[in-house]
Tab-separated table of C-alpha atoms in Angstrom:
chain	number	residue	atom	x	y	z
A	1	LYS	CA	122.970	-61.997	142.341
A	2	TYR	CA	125.095	-64.162	144.586
A	3	CYS	CA	124.111	-62.554	147.915
A	4	ASP	CA	121.233	-63.472	150.251
A	5	ASP	CA	118.610	-61.094	151.614
A	6	THR	CA	120.991	-59.808	154.269
A	7	GLY	CA	123.724	-59.043	151.709
A	8	THR	CA	125.955	-61.972	152.734
A	9	LEU	CA	127.881	-63.657	149.946
A	10	MET	CA	126.667	-67.216	149.255
A	11	PRO	CA	129.133	-70.052	149.515
A	12	ASN	CA	128.439	-71.269	145.951
A	13	HIS	CA	129.381	-68.008	144.240
A	14	PRO	CA	131.666	-68.251	141.166
A	15	THR	CA	135.211	-67.030	141.165
A	16	ILE	CA	136.164	-63.943	139.206
A	17	ASN	CA	137.822	-66.112	136.556
A	18	GLN	CA	134.648	-68.197	136.176
A	19	PHE	CA	132.549	-65.059	135.837
A	20	ARG	CA	134.991	-63.579	133.288
A	21	TYR	CA	134.833	-66.793	131.232
A	22	PHE	CA	131.020	-66.731	131.299
A	23	TYR	CA	130.924	-63.053	130.333
A	24	ARG	CA	133.317	-63.439	127.394
A	25	LYS	CA	131.488	-66.500	126.131
A	26	HIS	CA	128.053	-64.920	126.069
A	27	LYS	CA	128.702	-61.191	125.497
A	28	LYS	CA	127.794	-59.469	122.176
A	29	LEU	CA	130.764	-57.628	120.766
A	30	GLU	CA	128.539	-55.117	118.980
A	31	THR	CA	126.937	-54.110	122.288
A	32	TYR	CA	130.353	-54.137	123.947
A	33	TYR	CA	131.960	-51.716	121.474
A	34	ILE	CA	128.973	-49.375	121.358
A	35	SER	CA	128.583	-49.224	125.152
A	36	ARG	CA	132.318	-48.678	125.688
A	37	ASN	CA	133.206	-46.188	122.918
A	38	GLY	CA	129.896	-44.983	121.457
A	39	LEU	CA	128.037	-45.596	118.212
A	40	LYS	CA	130.127	-43.188	116.089
A	41	ASN	CA	133.375	-44.824	117.128
A	42	TYR	CA	131.887	-48.257	116.397
A	43	GLN	CA	130.795	-47.239	112.912
A	44	ARG	CA	134.186	-45.758	112.176
A	45	ASN	CA	136.537	-48.356	113.678
A	46	ASN	CA	134.771	-51.634	114.528
A	47	ARG	CA	131.742	-52.319	112.321
A	48	PRO	CA	132.002	-55.222	109.810
A	49	LEU	CA	133.088	-54.119	106.342
A	50	VAL	CA	130.965	-56.415	104.190
A	51	GLY	CA	129.928	-53.961	101.460
A	52	ASP	CA	131.242	-53.704	97.937
A	53	GLY	CA	133.204	-50.565	98.798
A	54	ILE	CA	133.337	-47.710	96.356
A	55	GLN	CA	131.569	-49.732	93.665
A	56	SER	CA	128.345	-49.688	95.667
A	57	PHE	CA	127.767	-45.930	95.123
A	58	ALA	CA	130.347	-45.069	92.442
A	59	PRO	CA	129.929	-47.737	89.739
A	60	ALA	CA	131.346	-45.436	87.032
A	61	VAL	CA	133.419	-42.308	86.501
A	62	GLY	CA	131.740	-39.104	87.684
A	63	THR	CA	131.385	-39.369	91.474
A	64	ALA	CA	133.873	-37.071	93.210
A	65	MET	CA	134.944	-36.658	96.825
A	66	LEU	CA	136.052	-33.300	98.224
A	67	ASP	CA	138.059	-32.496	101.311
A	68	SER	CA	140.747	-30.153	102.652
A	69	THR	CA	143.794	-30.497	104.870
A	70	ILE	CA	146.603	-28.339	106.226
A	71	CYS	CA	149.885	-29.478	104.700
A	72	ASP	CA	152.645	-30.652	107.039
A	73	ILE	CA	155.165	-28.039	105.934
A	74	TYR	CA	155.965	-24.416	106.748
A	75	LEU	CA	156.524	-22.010	103.856
A	76	VAL	CA	158.004	-18.525	103.480
A	77	ASP	CA	157.325	-15.586	101.170
A	78	ASP	CA	159.641	-14.339	98.416
A	79	ILE	CA	161.859	-12.394	100.850
A	80	GLY	CA	162.123	-15.153	103.451
A	81	ASN	CA	159.435	-14.202	105.986
A	82	LEU	CA	157.517	-17.079	107.524
A	83	VAL	CA	153.947	-17.360	106.202
A	84	GLY	CA	152.747	-20.641	107.706
A	85	ARG	CA	151.243	-23.899	106.481
A	86	PRO	CA	149.216	-23.874	103.236
A	87	ILE	CA	145.766	-25.390	102.770
A	88	LEU	CA	145.362	-28.160	100.199
A	89	THR	CA	141.858	-28.847	98.847
A	90	ALA	CA	141.414	-31.789	96.504
A	91	CYS	CA	138.775	-33.404	94.293
A	92	LEU	CA	139.153	-37.180	93.823
A	93	ASP	CA	137.161	-39.390	91.477
A	94	ALA	CA	135.785	-42.160	93.689
A	95	TYR	CA	135.724	-44.771	90.915
A	96	SER	CA	139.229	-44.466	89.499
A	97	GLY	CA	141.015	-42.621	92.299
A	98	LEU	CA	142.181	-39.911	89.864
A	99	CYS	CA	142.853	-36.477	91.328
A	100	CYS	CA	140.586	-34.309	89.159
A	101	GLY	CA	141.841	-31.030	90.564
A	102	TYR	CA	143.379	-29.282	93.547
A	103	SER	CA	143.692	-25.892	95.213
A	104	LEU	CA	146.765	-24.785	97.161
A	105	SER	CA	146.298	-21.457	98.907
A	106	TRP	CA	146.429	-19.593	102.197
A	107	GLU	CA	142.636	-19.290	102.365
A	108	GLY	CA	140.138	-22.025	103.004
A	109	GLY	CA	136.370	-22.054	102.883
A	110	LEU	CA	134.452	-20.976	99.808
A	111	TYR	CA	137.479	-19.264	98.262
A	112	SER	CA	139.408	-22.542	98.067
A	113	LEU	CA	136.320	-24.333	96.714
A	114	ARG	CA	135.962	-21.824	93.865
A	115	ARG	CA	139.647	-22.277	93.016
A	116	LEU	CA	139.252	-26.055	93.225
A	117	MET	CA	136.298	-26.200	90.837
A	118	SER	CA	138.115	-23.859	88.465
A	119	ASN	CA	141.158	-26.133	88.566
A	120	VAL	CA	139.011	-29.193	87.795
A	121	LEU	CA	137.921	-27.552	84.520
A	122	SER	CA	141.384	-26.244	83.612
A	123	ASP	CA	143.791	-27.755	81.090
A	124	LYS	CA	146.372	-29.607	83.193
A	125	VAL	CA	148.966	-29.541	80.403
A	126	LYS	CA	148.964	-25.732	80.402
A	127	LEU	CA	148.944	-25.678	84.197
A	128	CYS	CA	152.039	-27.864	84.420
A	129	SER	CA	153.828	-25.869	81.718
A	130	GLN	CA	153.585	-22.777	83.958
A	131	PHE	CA	155.869	-24.597	86.422
A	132	GLY	CA	158.237	-25.948	83.777
A	133	ILE	CA	156.727	-29.459	83.879
A	134	ARG	CA	156.082	-31.363	80.682
A	135	LEU	CA	152.930	-33.496	80.811
A	136	GLU	CA	151.363	-35.821	78.262
A	137	PRO	CA	147.603	-35.133	77.973
A	138	GLU	CA	146.605	-38.764	78.602
A	139	LYS	CA	148.287	-38.732	82.022
A	140	TRP	CA	145.814	-36.157	83.373
A	141	ALA	CA	142.899	-36.076	80.933
A	142	CYS	CA	140.455	-34.191	83.117
A	143	LYS	CA	139.382	-30.825	81.727
A	144	GLY	CA	136.169	-29.049	80.762
A	145	VAL	CA	133.907	-31.363	82.794
A	146	LEU	CA	132.550	-31.470	86.324
A	147	PRO	CA	131.634	-34.614	88.277
A	148	GLY	CA	127.904	-35.263	88.256
A	149	VAL	CA	127.938	-36.199	91.962
A	150	ILE	CA	130.013	-34.494	94.656
A	151	VAL	CA	130.406	-36.147	98.063
A	152	THR	CA	131.505	-33.908	100.959
A	153	ASP	CA	131.496	-33.889	104.737
A	154	MET	CA	129.543	-31.570	107.027
A	155	GLY	CA	131.968	-28.658	106.711
A	156	SER	CA	130.328	-25.246	106.859
A	157	GLU	CA	131.618	-24.270	103.411
A	158	TYR	CA	130.136	-27.420	101.825
A	159	LYS	CA	126.740	-26.865	103.457
A	160	SER	CA	126.614	-23.184	102.556
A	161	GLU	CA	124.063	-21.782	100.154
A	162	ASN	CA	126.884	-20.362	98.046
A	163	PHE	CA	128.408	-23.775	97.265
A	164	GLY	CA	124.914	-25.246	96.872
A	165	GLN	CA	124.481	-23.027	93.805
A	166	ILE	CA	126.634	-25.521	91.878
A	167	THR	CA	123.533	-27.724	91.655
A	168	GLU	CA	122.210	-25.249	89.057
A	169	LEU	CA	124.735	-26.827	86.660
A	170	GLY	CA	123.195	-30.279	87.170
A	171	VAL	CA	125.594	-31.434	89.906
A	172	THR	CA	124.238	-33.426	92.854
A	173	VAL	CA	125.814	-32.615	96.236
A	174	ILE	CA	125.775	-35.273	98.975
A	175	ASN	CA	126.712	-34.260	102.536
A	176	LEU	CA	127.898	-37.194	104.622
A	177	PRO	CA	127.001	-37.591	108.314
A	178	ALA	CA	129.363	-36.129	110.900
A	179	TYR	CA	132.380	-38.168	112.074
A	180	ARG	CA	132.211	-40.586	109.147
A	181	PRO	CA	135.503	-40.047	107.289
A	182	GLU	CA	135.559	-43.676	106.148
A	183	LEU	CA	132.688	-42.899	103.762
A	184	LYS	CA	135.102	-40.789	101.726
A	185	GLY	CA	138.216	-42.807	102.370
A	186	THR	CA	139.542	-42.182	98.840
A	187	VAL	CA	140.267	-38.511	99.435
A	188	GLU	CA	141.335	-39.084	103.057
A	189	LYS	CA	143.965	-41.611	101.947
A	190	PHE	CA	144.997	-39.313	99.111
A	191	PHE	CA	146.338	-36.732	101.560
A	192	ASP	CA	148.372	-39.371	103.394
A	193	ILE	CA	149.870	-40.778	100.205
A	194	VAL	CA	150.773	-37.425	98.651
A	195	GLN	CA	152.379	-36.077	101.812
A	196	SER	CA	154.309	-39.313	102.286
A	197	LEU	CA	155.785	-38.774	98.815
A	198	PHE	CA	157.441	-35.418	99.543
A	199	LYS	CA	157.993	-35.396	103.319
A	200	PRO	CA	160.980	-37.787	103.420
A	201	HIS	CA	162.816	-35.644	100.858
A	202	LEU	CA	162.084	-32.253	102.442
A	203	LYS	CA	163.347	-32.919	105.962
A	204	GLY	CA	165.094	-29.866	107.334
A	205	LYS	CA	163.186	-27.604	104.943
A	206	GLY	CA	160.122	-26.893	107.059
A	207	VAL	CA	158.473	-30.333	107.066
A	208	ILE	CA	156.690	-31.174	110.316
A	209	GLU	CA	157.578	-34.381	112.161
A	210	PRO	CA	155.162	-36.286	114.455
A	211	ASP	CA	156.737	-34.777	117.594
A	212	TYR	CA	156.119	-31.141	116.675
A	213	ARG	CA	153.551	-30.652	119.465
A	214	GLU	CA	155.594	-32.262	122.200
A	215	ARG	CA	157.456	-30.283	124.820
A	216	GLY	CA	161.056	-29.605	123.850
A	217	ALA	CA	160.483	-30.575	120.211
A	218	HIS	CA	162.359	-28.824	117.430
A	219	ASP	CA	160.811	-25.623	116.074
A	220	TYR	CA	160.217	-26.623	112.465
A	221	ARG	CA	159.225	-23.088	111.528
A	222	LYS	CA	162.886	-22.110	111.601
A	223	ASP	CA	163.648	-24.645	108.836
A	224	ALA	CA	161.189	-23.135	106.337
A	225	CYS	CA	162.814	-22.106	103.054
A	226	LEU	CA	160.347	-22.992	100.273
A	227	THR	CA	157.841	-20.532	98.807
A	228	ILE	CA	154.325	-21.566	97.900
A	229	ARG	CA	155.286	-21.630	94.213
A	230	ASP	CA	158.208	-23.970	94.948
A	231	PHE	CA	155.966	-26.216	96.975
A	232	GLU	CA	153.237	-26.209	94.300
A	233	ALA	CA	155.781	-27.389	91.725
A	234	ILE	CA	156.722	-30.250	94.066
A	235	LEU	CA	153.048	-31.002	94.681
A	236	LEU	CA	152.301	-31.132	90.949
A	237	ASN	CA	155.024	-33.728	90.418
A	238	CYS	CA	153.558	-35.759	93.276
A	239	LEU	CA	150.077	-35.541	91.739
A	240	ILE	CA	151.374	-36.656	88.341
A	241	TYR	CA	152.969	-39.667	90.002
A	242	TYR	CA	149.790	-40.342	91.996
A	243	ASN	CA	147.626	-40.275	88.863
A	244	SER	CA	149.822	-41.997	86.307
A	245	GLN	CA	152.446	-44.141	88.062
A	246	ARG	CA	151.093	-45.266	91.430
A	247	VAL	CA	149.867	-48.861	91.223
A	248	VAL	CA	146.208	-49.252	92.215
A	249	ASP	CA	146.472	-52.890	93.271
A	250	ALA	CA	143.108	-53.175	95.064
A	251	PHE	CA	140.892	-51.980	92.206
A	252	PRO	CA	138.124	-54.511	91.409
A	253	TYR	CA	139.001	-55.343	87.803
A	254	THR	CA	136.261	-56.618	85.522
A	255	GLU	CA	136.653	-59.039	82.640
A	256	ASN	CA	136.218	-56.230	80.099
A	257	MET	CA	138.999	-54.222	81.721
A	258	ILE	CA	141.358	-57.184	81.573
A	259	LEU	CA	140.503	-57.828	77.917
A	260	SER	CA	141.050	-54.137	77.155
A	261	GLY	CA	144.478	-54.231	78.790
A	262	VAL	CA	143.766	-51.423	81.272
A	263	LYS	CA	146.872	-50.871	83.386
A	264	PRO	CA	146.460	-50.500	87.175
A	265	TYR	CA	146.989	-46.720	87.193
A	266	ALA	CA	144.392	-44.131	88.115
A	267	ASN	CA	144.671	-42.281	84.803
A	268	GLU	CA	144.340	-45.523	82.797
A	269	ILE	CA	141.201	-46.486	84.737
A	270	TRP	CA	139.828	-42.944	84.280
A	271	ASN	CA	140.489	-42.923	80.524
A	272	TRP	CA	138.858	-46.339	80.165
A	273	GLY	CA	135.876	-45.208	82.265
A	274	LEU	CA	135.300	-42.238	79.947
A	275	THR	CA	134.500	-44.669	77.133
A	276	GLN	CA	131.968	-46.674	79.161
A	277	GLU	CA	128.274	-46.117	79.734
A	278	GLY	CA	127.110	-44.702	83.055
A	279	GLN	CA	129.733	-41.960	83.490
A	280	THR	CA	128.132	-38.825	84.911
A	281	LEU	CA	130.511	-36.051	83.864
A	282	ILE	CA	128.914	-32.692	82.991
A	283	PRO	CA	130.497	-30.371	80.369
A	284	VAL	CA	130.664	-26.843	81.800
A	285	GLU	CA	132.179	-23.613	80.523
A	286	HIS	CA	134.721	-22.020	82.801
A	287	ARG	CA	132.970	-18.629	82.933
A	288	GLN	CA	129.603	-20.254	83.632
A	289	LEU	CA	131.115	-22.111	86.594
A	290	LEU	CA	132.712	-18.988	88.057
A	291	LEU	CA	129.503	-16.977	87.734
A	292	THR	CA	127.507	-19.779	89.350
A	293	LEU	CA	129.788	-19.950	92.383
A	294	LEU	CA	129.881	-16.187	92.975
A	295	PRO	CA	128.177	-15.013	96.187
A	296	ARG	CA	124.722	-13.542	95.734
A	297	VAL	CA	122.839	-10.705	97.371
A	298	LYS	CA	119.541	-8.928	96.871
A	299	GLY	CA	119.718	-5.804	94.675
A	300	ARG	CA	117.145	-3.044	94.295
A	301	PHE	CA	116.082	-1.126	91.176
A	302	GLY	CA	115.560	2.640	91.413
A	303	ARG	CA	115.883	5.847	89.416
A	304	ARG	CA	119.579	5.928	90.235
A	305	GLY	CA	120.175	2.448	88.796
A	306	LEU	CA	120.545	-1.031	90.284
A	307	SER	CA	121.779	-0.747	93.889
A	308	VAL	CA	123.950	-3.659	95.073
A	309	ASN	CA	126.104	-3.523	98.214
A	310	LYS	CA	125.421	0.246	98.418
A	311	LEU	CA	126.893	0.743	94.918
A	312	ARG	CA	125.034	1.770	91.740
A	313	TYR	CA	125.122	-0.214	88.477
A	314	HIS	CA	123.646	0.258	85.026
A	315	CYS	CA	122.834	-1.820	81.956
A	316	GLU	CA	121.148	-0.736	78.726
A	317	GLY	CA	117.555	-1.839	78.270
A	318	TYR	CA	116.431	-1.709	81.901
A	319	THR	CA	114.759	1.717	81.922
A	320	GLU	CA	111.379	0.273	82.845
A	321	GLN	CA	112.849	-1.610	85.814
A	322	TYR	CA	114.565	1.571	87.017
A	323	LEU	CA	111.249	3.447	86.921
A	324	ARG	CA	109.133	0.617	88.290
A	325	GLY	CA	111.507	-0.381	91.111
A	326	GLY	CA	111.620	-3.771	92.822
A	327	THR	CA	114.261	-6.265	93.930
A	328	ALA	CA	116.392	-8.829	92.112
A	329	ILE	CA	119.029	-11.459	92.940
A	330	CYS	CA	122.512	-10.392	91.860
A	331	ALA	CA	125.872	-12.181	91.827
A	332	TYR	CA	128.929	-10.112	92.711
A	333	ASN	CA	132.684	-10.566	92.773
A	334	PRO	CA	134.166	-9.660	96.189
A	335	ASP	CA	137.561	-9.035	94.576
A	336	ASP	CA	136.339	-6.508	91.986
A	337	VAL	CA	133.186	-4.388	92.225
A	338	SER	CA	133.406	-3.166	88.618
A	339	SER	CA	130.514	-5.423	87.609
A	340	VAL	CA	127.626	-7.395	89.030
A	341	TRP	CA	125.443	-9.957	87.291
A	342	LEU	CA	121.671	-10.041	87.448
A	343	VAL	CA	120.516	-13.659	87.814
A	344	ASP	CA	117.523	-13.988	85.497
A	345	ASN	CA	116.153	-17.506	84.861
A	346	GLY	CA	119.582	-19.126	84.758
A	347	LYS	CA	121.116	-16.300	82.692
A	348	TYR	CA	123.632	-13.761	83.948
A	349	VAL	CA	123.177	-10.173	82.742
A	350	GLU	CA	126.203	-7.965	83.427
A	351	PHE	CA	125.696	-4.517	84.964
A	352	SER	CA	128.569	-1.993	84.961
A	353	LEU	CA	129.556	0.216	87.875
A	354	VAL	CA	128.298	3.810	87.688
A	355	GLU	CA	130.589	5.284	90.363
A	356	SER	CA	133.909	5.303	88.513
A	357	ARG	CA	135.962	6.165	91.605
A	358	PHE	CA	135.498	2.587	92.829
A	359	GLN	CA	136.488	0.970	89.521
A	360	GLY	CA	138.744	-2.059	90.000
A	361	LYS	CA	138.579	-2.040	93.811
A	362	SER	CA	137.614	-4.941	96.041
A	363	LEU	CA	134.418	-4.908	98.067
A	364	ASP	CA	136.357	-4.743	101.352
A	365	ASN	CA	138.310	-1.727	100.085
A	366	VAL	CA	135.105	0.019	98.958
A	367	GLN	CA	133.368	-0.637	102.260
A	368	GLU	CA	136.396	0.724	104.105
A	369	ILE	CA	136.306	3.923	102.016
A	370	GLN	CA	132.563	4.243	102.545
A	371	GLN	CA	132.967	3.794	106.305
A	372	GLN	CA	135.741	6.397	106.461
A	373	HIS	CA	133.560	8.804	104.488
A	374	TYR	CA	130.636	8.143	106.832
A	375	ASP	CA	132.847	8.790	109.879
A	376	MET	CA	134.121	12.055	108.375
A	377	VAL	CA	130.571	13.232	107.618
A	378	SER	CA	129.418	12.275	111.120
A	379	ASP	CA	132.253	14.266	112.709
A	380	ALA	CA	131.552	17.211	110.403
A	381	ASN	CA	127.843	17.163	111.271
A	382	LYS	CA	128.699	17.579	114.931
A	383	ASP	CA	130.687	20.744	114.140
A	384	ASN	CA	128.006	21.883	111.691
A	385	VAL	CA	125.452	22.443	114.455
A	386	GLN	CA	127.751	24.898	116.248
A	387	ALA	CA	128.633	26.530	112.928
A	388	LYS	CA	124.930	27.192	112.234
A	389	ILE	CA	124.525	28.729	115.681
A	390	ASP	CA	127.511	31.026	115.050
A	391	LEU	CA	126.135	31.956	111.607
A	392	ILE	CA	122.773	32.928	113.073
A	393	GLY	CA	124.548	35.085	115.633
A	394	HIS	CA	126.567	36.923	112.965
A	395	ILE	CA	123.481	37.528	110.835
A	396	GLN	CA	121.478	38.830	113.744
A	397	THR	CA	124.326	41.157	114.825
A	398	ILE	CA	124.686	42.695	111.386
A	399	ALA	CA	120.936	42.938	110.887
A	400	GLY	CA	120.520	44.531	114.292
A	401	ASN	CA	123.001	47.290	113.485
A	402	ALA	CA	121.104	48.281	110.348
A	403	GLU	CA	118.499	51.001	110.951
A	404	ARG	CA	115.188	50.752	109.183
A	405	ARG	CA	114.223	53.924	107.234
A	406	ASN	CA	110.737	55.160	106.474
A	407	ASP	CA	111.668	57.577	103.655
A	408	ILE	CA	112.916	55.091	101.021
A	409	ARG	CA	112.485	56.534	97.505
A	410	LEU	CA	110.931	53.983	95.147
A	411	ASN	CA	111.202	56.139	92.001
A	412	ALA	CA	114.337	56.625	89.899
A	413	VAL	CA	115.550	53.083	90.707
A	414	ARG	CA	117.403	52.759	87.386
A	415	GLN	CA	119.450	55.929	87.920
A	416	THR	CA	120.220	54.926	91.480
A	417	ARG	CA	121.359	51.437	90.320
A	418	GLN	CA	123.659	52.911	87.624
A	419	ARG	CA	125.221	55.287	90.152
A	420	GLU	CA	125.881	52.443	92.582
A	421	ARG	CA	127.370	50.288	89.814
A	422	ALA	CA	129.762	53.113	88.949
A	423	ASN	CA	130.744	53.631	92.572
A	424	ASN	CA	131.401	49.894	93.136
A	425	HIS	CA	133.052	49.134	89.808
A	426	LYS	CA	136.759	48.259	90.084
A	427	ASP	CA	139.516	47.600	87.591
A	428	CYS	CA	140.473	43.940	88.170
A	429	LEU	CA	144.017	44.389	86.867
A	430	LYS	CA	144.710	47.310	89.220
A	431	VAL	CA	143.170	45.505	92.159
A	432	GLY	CA	145.241	42.415	91.389
A	433	ALA	CA	148.434	44.498	91.143
């Protein structure tokens, strides 16, 4: 811009400081951030936060946020062998911040989601009593209901058809765009707060410090000494504190809440929200939830019963379906193949396993047995071909040594048969001796 046609710099060009001043005065920061770091980074870290926050899409109790994280601690088994870092999956009510349920396990994915939803429905007083913790019901009054709206990220387990079956119970599932963790900041912050509660007190017991990936850092795996049950007891105490004693200072209090004397704790806000209009909690039976979240596969009716996963099942009253044939959608339990459930217009009809040798076994164990049996049969079939060839040879040898006679007597067959019976009859006791 400040060169002539020959490319020579003009004498009236600005200095670099003048140009920098002009650029900073007239540049658009929105364009600057997007061009430098990208749109996703701008939306996450730089965009103006002028909305009403959680209240804009969670104006009442019943909107939950789900997420998982790997805990910053190494654990051992009951005999002291290192197992690794457990996976914590949590369900947070967006309105009150209450932790509705959790799952602590070594498996993630759909397995942890089924455990999480089961924990949301469970009685927290009984759960805490299993770990020797005494809990007043009002401190964690979340049982027997599911949130009407579930907000998740784009994780494969949340987008799966299996988890989508929860919508059959009336639940609405919302999948957020990728790289937008701020849209579910309640559950993201929950993990930070809970881990900050126990990490300072478990140093030297397997807790990971920020330098664990640096070269020459201490091997925190060698410090592990807690089992998953020990850690779950610690986690439960942290959750009780998070729900009933942590001060929620930034909650947008209304005039009615102040008049009602609602204390700034998550459980107090939750209990108050249960009495207000607009809450979207759905009462669900525990068994109905578990059956809804079971994986499903196509089964086939036949004369031998209902075939599911290469196993046969039976239920009284389905004779016509066995004879007519056809397919049906069936829910199955991967941990126990003793039963499957026929999904029929929202109802679950239980079918019992016919092949009793597989009773109580997991699907993986059954498939392993079936594969071993198939391999044995395949190997035996290879030897069977040679065995048939040898058999034919023996038969032909014996048959070839027998001479064909033309003077066979066809009369007196009965007398001949009796004589041969007498000649070939043996005393079994004498033969055995």
